[in-house]
Amino acid sequence: MTVKEQQHQEDLQRLRGLRPIDDDFMRCLFKDNIPLAELVLRIITDKQDLVITDCETQKDMKRLVGARSICLDAYGVDSEGKRYDLEVQRQDKGADPHRARYHSSVMDIENLHLGQEFKELPDTYTIFIIEKDFYGKGEPVYPIERINLAIGKSFEDGEHILYVNGEYRGESDLGKFMHDFNCTQASDMNFELMAERTRYLKENPKGVQEMCKVMEDMRNESLKEVAKRMLADGMLTLEKIAEYVGLPLDEVKKLKAERTA
């Protein structure tokens, strides 16, 4: 068995244990799936009339030269022009409040163009679904809003940040959805939209192929990051980096060229 064939078998085995709350599975779960994104956002925001008109996964956001870019897990726009950034985080460190602040600010930069008034900024919702209860108080959702402390009223700047407790269970739709987010099998899920997409990605040959491609791409991106760190260290030849990391030599040369450009 070749290395590539072995990696494919390992990917198939890993796919069986993936859940919607896992980043690489979530990436495919919401891809081109406006109905599912709409359902999730309706449940989290408790807005049953919310209508999503556009949804994009792994959306790159960078408008300022030299600023740190980010890639949003799922980015949606509703019928009123409000923007939604849906992030799934397994670890608490990935949901640091400063990160939520940055995500929110980048959406602002992305959605105000030359000549527009500041009041034309759309409302934004930065939503973190975290595997554990980030604040440890047992609440299903922790809404974060700015407040004018002097007068005790909302600042009403249109910025909304929500932390969703991935450990929350209960008879509410949110409790049932958090259950589904932690399921490995479609047959155990409450919501058919989630189960249908999960079943496609895990059982349909085309869906399995799509998932395997995503896992391969993510593995290659990880290898590239390791190679970049080795290049920055400057202690190894390009040939040795390619050998140790498992990338083609031409790819390592390309990474070096990009680094020195």
CSV table of N, CA, C and O in Angstrom, one decimal, residues 25-128:
chain,number,residue,atom,x,y,z
A,25,PHE,N,-15.3,18.9,9.3
A,25,PHE,CA,-16.6,18.4,8.9
A,25,PHE,C,-17.6,19.6,8.7
A,25,PHE,O,-18.4,19.6,7.8
A,26,MET,N,-17.5,20.6,9.6
A,26,MET,CA,-18.4,21.7,9.6
A,26,MET,C,-18.2,22.5,8.3
A,26,MET,O,-19.1,23.0,7.7
A,27,ARG,N,-16.9,22.5,7.8
A,27,ARG,CA,-16.6,23.2,6.6
A,27,ARG,C,-17.5,22.7,5.4
A,27,ARG,O,-17.9,23.5,4.6
A,28,CYS,N,-17.6,21.4,5.3
A,28,CYS,CA,-18.4,20.8,4.3
A,28,CYS,C,-19.9,20.8,4.6
A,28,CYS,O,-20.8,20.9,3.7
A,29,LEU,N,-20.2,20.8,5.8
A,29,LEU,CA,-21.6,20.7,6.3
A,29,LEU,C,-22.4,21.9,5.8
A,29,LEU,O,-23.5,21.8,5.3
A,30,PHE,N,-21.8,23.1,5.9
A,30,PHE,CA,-22.5,24.3,5.5
A,30,PHE,C,-22.2,24.8,4.1
A,30,PHE,O,-22.8,25.8,3.7
A,31,LYS,N,-21.4,24.2,3.4
A,31,LYS,CA,-21.0,24.6,2.0
A,31,LYS,C,-22.2,24.5,1.1
A,31,LYS,O,-22.8,23.5,1.0
A,32,ASP,N,-22.5,25.7,0.5
A,32,ASP,CA,-23.7,25.8,-0.4
A,32,ASP,C,-25.0,25.3,0.2
A,32,ASP,O,-25.8,24.7,-0.5
A,33,ASN,N,-25.1,25.5,1.5
A,33,ASN,CA,-26.3,24.9,2.2
A,33,ASN,C,-27.0,26.0,3.0
A,33,ASN,O,-26.9,26.1,4.2
A,34,ILE,N,-27.7,26.9,2.3
A,34,ILE,CA,-28.4,28.1,2.9
A,34,ILE,C,-29.5,27.6,3.8
A,34,ILE,O,-29.6,28.1,4.9
A,35,PRO,N,-30.3,26.6,3.5
A,35,PRO,CA,-31.3,26.2,4.4
A,35,PRO,C,-30.8,25.7,5.8
A,35,PRO,O,-31.4,26.1,6.8
A,36,LEU,N,-29.6,25.0,5.8
A,36,LEU,CA,-29.1,24.6,7.1
A,36,LEU,C,-28.5,25.8,7.9
A,36,LEU,O,-28.7,25.9,9.1
A,37,ALA,N,-27.8,26.7,7.2
A,37,ALA,CA,-27.3,27.9,7.8
A,37,ALA,C,-28.4,28.7,8.4
A,37,ALA,O,-28.3,29.2,9.5
A,38,GLU,N,-29.5,28.8,7.7
A,38,GLU,CA,-30.7,29.6,8.1
A,38,GLU,C,-31.3,28.9,9.4
A,38,GLU,O,-31.6,29.6,10.3
A,39,LEU,N,-31.4,27.6,9.4
A,39,LEU,CA,-32.0,26.9,10.5
A,39,LEU,C,-31.1,27.1,11.8
A,39,LEU,O,-31.6,27.5,12.9
A,40,VAL,N,-29.8,27.0,11.6
A,40,VAL,CA,-28.9,27.2,12.8
A,40,VAL,C,-29.0,28.6,13.3
A,40,VAL,O,-29.1,28.8,14.5
A,41,LEU,N,-29.0,29.6,12.4
A,41,LEU,CA,-29.0,31.0,12.9
A,41,LEU,C,-30.4,31.3,13.5
A,41,LEU,O,-30.4,32.1,14.4
A,42,ARG,N,-31.4,30.8,13.0
A,42,ARG,CA,-32.8,31.0,13.6
A,42,ARG,C,-32.8,30.5,15.0
A,42,ARG,O,-33.3,31.2,15.9
A,43,ILE,N,-32.2,29.3,15.2
A,43,ILE,CA,-32.2,28.7,16.6
A,43,ILE,C,-31.4,29.5,17.5
A,43,ILE,O,-31.8,29.8,18.7
A,44,ILE,N,-30.2,29.9,17.1
A,44,ILE,CA,-29.2,30.6,18.0
A,44,ILE,C,-29.7,32.0,18.3
A,44,ILE,O,-29.6,32.4,19.5
A,45,THR,N,-30.2,32.7,17.3
A,45,THR,CA,-30.6,34.1,17.6
A,45,THR,C,-32.0,34.2,18.0
A,45,THR,O,-32.5,35.3,18.4
A,46,ASP,N,-32.8,33.1,18.0
A,46,ASP,CA,-34.2,33.1,18.4
A,46,ASP,C,-35.0,34.0,17.5
A,46,ASP,O,-35.9,34.7,17.9
A,47,LYS,N,-34.6,34.1,16.2
A,47,LYS,CA,-35.4,34.9,15.2
A,47,LYS,C,-36.0,33.9,14.2
A,47,LYS,O,-35.3,33.5,13.2
A,48,GLN,N,-37.2,33.5,14.4
A,48,GLN,CA,-37.8,32.5,13.6
A,48,GLN,C,-38.1,33.0,12.1
A,48,GLN,O,-38.3,32.2,11.2
A,49,ASP,N,-38.2,34.3,12.0
A,49,ASP,CA,-38.5,34.8,10.6
A,49,ASP,C,-37.2,35.2,9.9
A,49,ASP,O,-37.3,35.8,8.8
A,50,LEU,N,-36.0,34.9,10.4
A,50,LEU,CA,-34.8,35.2,9.8
A,50,LEU,C,-34.6,34.5,8.4
A,50,LEU,O,-34.9,33.3,8.4
A,51,VAL,N,-34.3,35.2,7.4
A,51,VAL,CA,-34.1,34.6,6.1
A,51,VAL,C,-32.7,34.9,5.6
A,51,VAL,O,-32.3,36.0,5.4
A,52,ILE,N,-32.0,33.8,5.3
A,52,ILE,CA,-30.6,33.9,4.8
A,52,ILE,C,-30.6,33.9,3.3
A,52,ILE,O,-31.2,33.0,2.7
A,53,THR,N,-30.0,34.9,2.7
A,53,THR,CA,-30.0,35.0,1.3
A,53,THR,C,-28.6,34.6,0.7
A,53,THR,O,-28.5,34.3,-0.5
A,54,ASP,N,-27.6,34.5,1.5
A,54,ASP,CA,-26.3,34.1,1.0
A,54,ASP,C,-25.5,33.5,2.1
A,54,ASP,O,-25.5,33.9,3.3
A,55,CYS,N,-24.7,32.4,1.8
A,55,CYS,CA,-23.9,31.8,2.8
A,55,CYS,C,-22.6,31.3,2.1
A,55,CYS,O,-22.7,30.6,1.1
A,56,GLU,N,-21.5,31.6,2.8
A,56,GLU,CA,-20.2,31.2,2.2
A,56,GLU,C,-19.3,30.6,3.3
A,56,GLU,O,-19.2,31.2,4.4
A,57,THR,N,-18.7,29.5,3.0
A,57,THR,CA,-17.8,28.9,4.0
A,57,THR,C,-16.4,29.2,3.7
A,57,THR,O,-16.0,29.4,2.5
A,58,GLN,N,-15.5,29.3,4.8
A,58,GLN,CA,-14.1,29.6,4.6
A,58,GLN,C,-13.9,30.9,3.8
A,58,GLN,O,-13.1,30.9,2.9
A,59,LYS,N,-14.6,31.9,4.2
A,59,LYS,CA,-14.5,33.2,3.5
A,59,LYS,C,-13.3,34.0,4.1
A,59,LYS,O,-13.2,34.3,5.3
A,60,ASP,N,-12.4,34.3,3.2
A,60,ASP,CA,-11.2,35.2,3.5
A,60,ASP,C,-11.6,36.6,3.7
A,60,ASP,O,-12.3,37.2,2.8
A,61,MET,N,-11.2,37.2,4.8
A,61,MET,CA,-11.5,38.6,5.0
A,61,MET,C,-10.2,39.4,5.3
A,61,MET,O,-9.5,39.2,6.3
A,62,LYS,N,-9.9,40.3,4.3
A,62,LYS,CA,-8.7,41.1,4.5
A,62,LYS,C,-8.8,42.3,3.6
A,62,LYS,O,-8.7,42.2,2.4
A,63,ARG,N,-9.0,43.5,4.3
A,63,ARG,CA,-9.2,44.7,3.5
A,63,ARG,C,-8.1,45.7,3.7
A,63,ARG,O,-7.9,46.6,3.0
A,64,LEU,N,-7.3,45.5,4.8
A,64,LEU,CA,-6.2,46.5,5.1
A,64,LEU,C,-4.9,45.8,4.9
A,64,LEU,O,-4.6,44.8,5.4
A,65,VAL,N,-4.0,46.5,4.1
A,65,VAL,CA,-2.7,46.0,3.8
A,65,VAL,C,-1.9,45.9,5.1
A,65,VAL,O,-1.9,46.8,5.9
A,66,GLY,N,-1.3,44.7,5.4
A,66,GLY,CA,-0.5,44.5,6.6
A,66,GLY,C,-1.3,44.0,7.8
A,66,GLY,O,-0.7,43.6,8.7
A,67,ALA,N,-2.6,44.1,7.7
A,67,ALA,CA,-3.4,43.6,8.8
A,67,ALA,C,-3.5,42.1,8.8
A,67,ALA,O,-3.4,41.4,7.7
A,68,ARG,N,-3.8,41.5,9.9
A,68,ARG,CA,-3.9,40.0,10.0
A,68,ARG,C,-5.2,39.6,9.3
A,68,ARG,O,-6.3,40.1,9.6
A,69,SER,N,-5.1,38.7,8.4
A,69,SER,CA,-6.3,38.2,7.7
A,69,SER,C,-7.0,37.1,8.6
A,69,SER,O,-6.3,36.4,9.4
A,70,ILE,N,-8.3,36.9,8.4
A,70,ILE,CA,-9.0,35.8,9.0
A,70,ILE,C,-9.8,35.0,8.0
A,70,ILE,O,-10.2,35.6,6.9
A,71,CYS,N,-10.1,33.8,8.3
A,71,CYS,CA,-11.0,33.0,7.4
A,71,CYS,C,-12.2,32.6,8.2
A,71,CYS,O,-12.0,31.8,9.2
A,72,LEU,N,-13.3,33.1,7.8
A,72,LEU,CA,-14.6,32.8,8.6
A,72,LEU,C,-15.1,31.4,8.3
A,72,LEU,O,-15.1,31.0,7.1
A,73,ASP,N,-15.5,30.6,9.3
A,73,ASP,CA,-16.0,29.3,9.1
A,73,ASP,C,-17.2,29.3,8.2
A,73,ASP,O,-17.4,28.6,7.2
A,74,ALA,N,-18.2,30.2,8.6
A,74,ALA,CA,-19.4,30.4,7.7
A,74,ALA,C,-19.9,31.8,7.8
A,74,ALA,O,-20.0,32.3,8.9
A,75,TYR,N,-20.1,32.4,6.7
A,75,TYR,CA,-20.4,33.8,6.6
A,75,TYR,C,-21.8,34.0,5.9
A,75,TYR,O,-21.9,33.5,4.8
A,76,GLY,N,-22.8,34.5,6.6
A,76,GLY,CA,-24.1,34.6,6.0
A,76,GLY,C,-24.6,36.1,6.0
A,76,GLY,O,-24.2,36.9,6.8
A,77,VAL,N,-25.5,36.3,5.1
A,77,VAL,CA,-26.2,37.6,4.9
A,77,VAL,C,-27.7,37.3,4.9
A,77,VAL,O,-28.2,36.4,4.2
A,78,ASP,N,-28.5,38.1,5.7
A,78,ASP,CA,-29.9,37.9,5.7
A,78,ASP,C,-30.6,38.9,4.8
A,78,ASP,O,-30.0,39.7,4.2
A,79,SER,N,-31.9,38.8,4.8
A,79,SER,CA,-32.8,39.6,3.9
A,79,SER,C,-32.8,41.0,4.2
A,79,SER,O,-33.1,41.9,3.4
A,80,GLU,N,-32.3,41.4,5.5
A,80,GLU,CA,-32.3,42.8,5.9
A,80,GLU,C,-30.8,43.3,5.8
A,80,GLU,O,-30.6,44.4,6.2
A,81,GLY,N,-29.9,42.5,5.2
A,81,GLY,CA,-28.6,43.0,5.1
A,81,GLY,C,-27.7,42.7,6.3
A,81,GLY,O,-26.5,43.2,6.3
A,82,LYS,N,-28.2,42.1,7.3
A,82,LYS,CA,-27.3,41.8,8.5
A,82,LYS,C,-26.4,40.7,8.2
A,82,LYS,O,-26.7,39.8,7.4
A,83,ARG,N,-25.2,40.8,8.8
A,83,ARG,CA,-24.1,39.9,8.5
A,83,ARG,C,-23.9,38.9,9.7
A,83,ARG,O,-24.0,39.4,10.9
A,84,TYR,N,-23.6,37.7,9.4
A,84,TYR,CA,-23.4,36.7,10.5
A,84,TYR,C,-22.1,35.9,10.2
A,84,TYR,O,-21.9,35.4,9.1
A,85,ASP,N,-21.3,35.9,11.3
A,85,ASP,CA,-20.1,35.1,11.2
A,85,ASP,C,-20.2,33.9,12.2
A,85,ASP,O,-20.3,34.1,13.4
A,86,LEU,N,-20.3,32.7,11.7
A,86,LEU,CA,-20.6,31.5,12.6
A,86,LEU,C,-19.2,30.7,12.7
A,86,LEU,O,-18.7,30.2,11.7
A,87,GLU,N,-18.7,30.7,13.9
A,87,GLU,CA,-17.4,30.0,14.1
A,87,GLU,C,-17.6,28.8,15.1
A,87,GLU,O,-18.3,28.9,16.1
A,88,VAL,N,-17.0,27.7,14.7
A,88,VAL,CA,-17.1,26.5,15.6
A,88,VAL,C,-15.7,26.3,16.2
A,88,VAL,O,-14.7,26.2,15.4
A,89,GLN,N,-15.6,26.3,17.5
A,89,GLN,CA,-14.4,26.2,18.2
A,89,GLN,C,-14.4,25.0,19.1
A,89,GLN,O,-15.2,24.9,20.0
A,90,ARG,N,-13.4,24.1,19.0
A,90,ARG,CA,-13.3,23.0,19.9
A,90,ARG,C,-12.6,23.4,21.2
A,90,ARG,O,-12.9,22.9,22.3
A,91,GLN,N,-11.7,24.3,21.1
A,91,GLN,CA,-10.9,24.7,22.3
A,91,GLN,C,-11.2,26.1,22.8
A,91,GLN,O,-11.5,27.0,22.0
A,92,ASP,N,-11.2,26.3,24.1
A,92,ASP,CA,-11.5,27.6,24.6
A,92,ASP,C,-10.5,28.7,24.1
A,92,ASP,O,-10.9,29.8,23.9
A,93,LYS,N,-9.3,28.3,23.9
A,93,LYS,CA,-8.3,29.3,23.4
A,93,LYS,C,-8.7,29.9,22.1
A,93,LYS,O,-8.2,31.0,21.7
A,94,GLY,N,-9.4,29.2,21.3
A,94,GLY,CA,-9.9,29.7,20.0
A,94,GLY,C,-11.0,30.6,20.1
A,94,GLY,O,-11.4,31.2,19.0
A,95,ALA,N,-11.6,30.8,21.3
A,95,ALA,CA,-12.7,31.7,21.5
A,95,ALA,C,-12.4,32.9,22.4
A,95,ALA,O,-13.3,33.4,23.1
A,96,ASP,N,-11.1,33.3,22.5
A,96,ASP,CA,-10.7,34.4,23.3
A,96,ASP,C,-11.6,35.6,22.9
A,96,ASP,O,-11.8,35.9,21.8
A,97,PRO,N,-12.0,36.4,23.9
A,97,PRO,CA,-12.8,37.6,23.6
A,97,PRO,C,-12.2,38.5,22.7
A,97,PRO,O,-12.9,39.2,21.9
A,98,HIS,N,-10.9,38.6,22.7
A,98,HIS,CA,-10.2,39.5,21.8
A,98,HIS,C,-10.3,39.0,20.3
A,98,HIS,O,-10.4,39.8,19.4
A,99,ARG,N,-10.4,37.7,20.2
A,99,ARG,CA,-10.7,37.2,18.8
A,99,ARG,C,-12.1,37.5,18.3
A,99,ARG,O,-12.2,37.9,17.2
A,100,ALA,N,-13.0,37.4,19.2
A,100,ALA,CA,-14.4,37.8,18.9
A,100,ALA,C,-14.4,39.3,18.5
A,100,ALA,O,-15.1,39.7,17.5
A,101,ARG,N,-13.7,40.1,19.2
A,101,ARG,CA,-13.7,41.5,18.9
A,101,ARG,C,-13.1,41.8,17.5
A,101,ARG,O,-13.6,42.6,16.7
A,102,TYR,N,-12.0,41.0,17.2
A,102,TYR,CA,-11.3,41.2,15.9
A,102,TYR,C,-12.2,40.7,14.8
A,102,TYR,O,-12.3,41.4,13.7
A,103,HIS,N,-12.8,39.6,14.9
A,103,HIS,CA,-13.8,39.1,13.9
A,103,HIS,C,-14.8,40.1,13.6
A,103,HIS,O,-15.2,40.4,12.5
A,104,SER,N,-15.4,40.7,14.7
A,104,SER,CA,-16.4,41.7,14.5
A,104,SER,C,-15.9,42.9,13.8
A,104,SER,O,-16.6,43.5,12.9
A,105,SER,N,-14.7,43.4,14.1
A,105,SER,CA,-14.2,44.6,13.5
A,105,SER,C,-13.8,44.3,12.0
A,105,SER,O,-14.0,45.2,11.2
A,106,VAL,N,-13.4,43.1,11.7
A,106,VAL,CA,-13.1,42.8,10.3
A,106,VAL,C,-14.3,42.8,9.5
A,106,VAL,O,-14.3,43.3,8.3
A,107,MET,N,-15.4,42.3,10.0
A,107,MET,CA,-16.7,42.4,9.3
A,107,MET,C,-17.1,43.8,9.0
A,107,MET,O,-17.7,44.1,8.0
A,108,ASP,N,-16.8,44.7,10.0
A,108,ASP,CA,-17.1,46.1,9.8
A,108,ASP,C,-16.3,46.7,8.6
A,108,ASP,O,-16.9,47.4,7.7
A,109,ILE,N,-15.0,46.4,8.6
A,109,ILE,CA,-14.2,46.9,7.5
A,109,ILE,C,-14.6,46.4,6.2
A,109,ILE,O,-14.7,47.1,5.2
A,110,GLU,N,-15.0,45.1,6.2
A,110,GLU,CA,-15.5,44.5,4.9
A,110,GLU,C,-16.8,45.1,4.4
A,110,GLU,O,-17.0,45.0,3.2
A,111,ASN,N,-17.6,45.6,5.2
A,111,ASN,CA,-18.9,46.0,4.8
A,111,ASN,C,-19.2,47.5,4.8
A,111,ASN,O,-20.4,48.0,4.8
A,112,LEU,N,-18.1,48.3,4.8
A,112,LEU,CA,-18.3,49.8,4.7
A,112,LEU,C,-17.4,50.3,3.6
A,112,LEU,O,-16.1,50.1,3.7
A,113,HIS,N,-17.9,50.8,2.5
A,113,HIS,CA,-17.2,51.1,1.3
A,113,HIS,C,-16.9,52.6,1.2
A,113,HIS,O,-17.6,53.4,1.9
A,114,LEU,N,-16.0,53.0,0.4
A,114,LEU,CA,-15.7,54.4,0.2
A,114,LEU,C,-16.9,55.2,-0.2
A,114,LEU,O,-17.7,54.8,-1.0
A,115,GLY,N,-17.1,56.3,0.5
A,115,GLY,CA,-18.2,57.2,0.3
A,115,GLY,C,-19.5,56.9,1.1
A,115,GLY,O,-20.4,57.7,1.1
A,116,GLN,N,-19.5,55.7,1.8
A,116,GLN,CA,-20.6,55.4,2.6
A,116,GLN,C,-20.5,56.1,4.0
A,116,GLN,O,-19.5,56.4,4.5
A,117,GLU,N,-21.7,56.4,4.6
A,117,GLU,CA,-21.8,56.9,5.9
A,117,GLU,C,-21.6,55.8,7.0
A,117,GLU,O,-21.9,54.7,6.7
A,118,PHE,N,-21.0,56.2,8.1
A,118,PHE,CA,-20.8,55.2,9.2
A,118,PHE,C,-22.1,54.5,9.6
A,118,PHE,O,-22.2,53.4,9.9
A,119,LYS,N,-23.2,55.3,9.5
A,119,LYS,CA,-24.5,54.8,10.0
A,119,LYS,C,-25.0,53.7,9.0
A,119,LYS,O,-26.0,53.0,9.3
A,120,GLU,N,-24.4,53.6,7.9
A,120,GLU,CA,-24.8,52.5,6.9
A,120,GLU,C,-24.2,51.2,7.2
A,120,GLU,O,-24.5,50.2,6.5
A,121,LEU,N,-23.3,51.1,8.2
A,121,LEU,CA,-22.8,49.8,8.7
A,121,LEU,C,-23.9,48.9,9.0
A,121,LEU,O,-24.8,49.2,9.8
A,122,PRO,N,-23.9,47.6,8.5
A,122,PRO,CA,-25.0,46.7,8.8
A,122,PRO,C,-24.7,46.1,10.2
A,122,PRO,O,-23.6,46.1,10.7
A,123,ASP,N,-25.8,45.7,10.8
A,123,ASP,CA,-25.7,44.9,12.1
A,123,ASP,C,-24.9,43.7,11.8
A,123,ASP,O,-25.0,43.0,10.7
A,124,THR,N,-24.0,43.3,12.7
A,124,THR,CA,-23.2,42.1,12.6
A,124,THR,C,-23.4,41.2,13.8
A,124,THR,O,-23.5,41.7,14.9
A,125,TYR,N,-23.3,39.9,13.6
A,125,TYR,CA,-23.4,38.9,14.6
A,125,TYR,C,-22.2,38.0,14.5
A,125,TYR,O,-22.0,37.3,13.5
A,126,THR,N,-21.4,38.0,15.5
A,126,THR,CA,-20.2,37.1,15.6
A,126,THR,C,-20.6,36.0,16.6
A,126,THR,O,-20.8,36.3,17.8
A,127,ILE,N,-20.7,34.8,16.1
A,127,ILE,CA,-21.2,33.7,16.9
A,127,ILE,C,-20.2,32.6,17.0
A,127,ILE,O,-19.7,32.1,16.1
A,128,PHE,N,-19.8,32.3,18.3
A,128,PHE,CA,-18.9,31.2,18.6
A,128,PHE,C,-19.7,30.0,19.2
A,128,PHE,O,-20.3,30.2,20.2
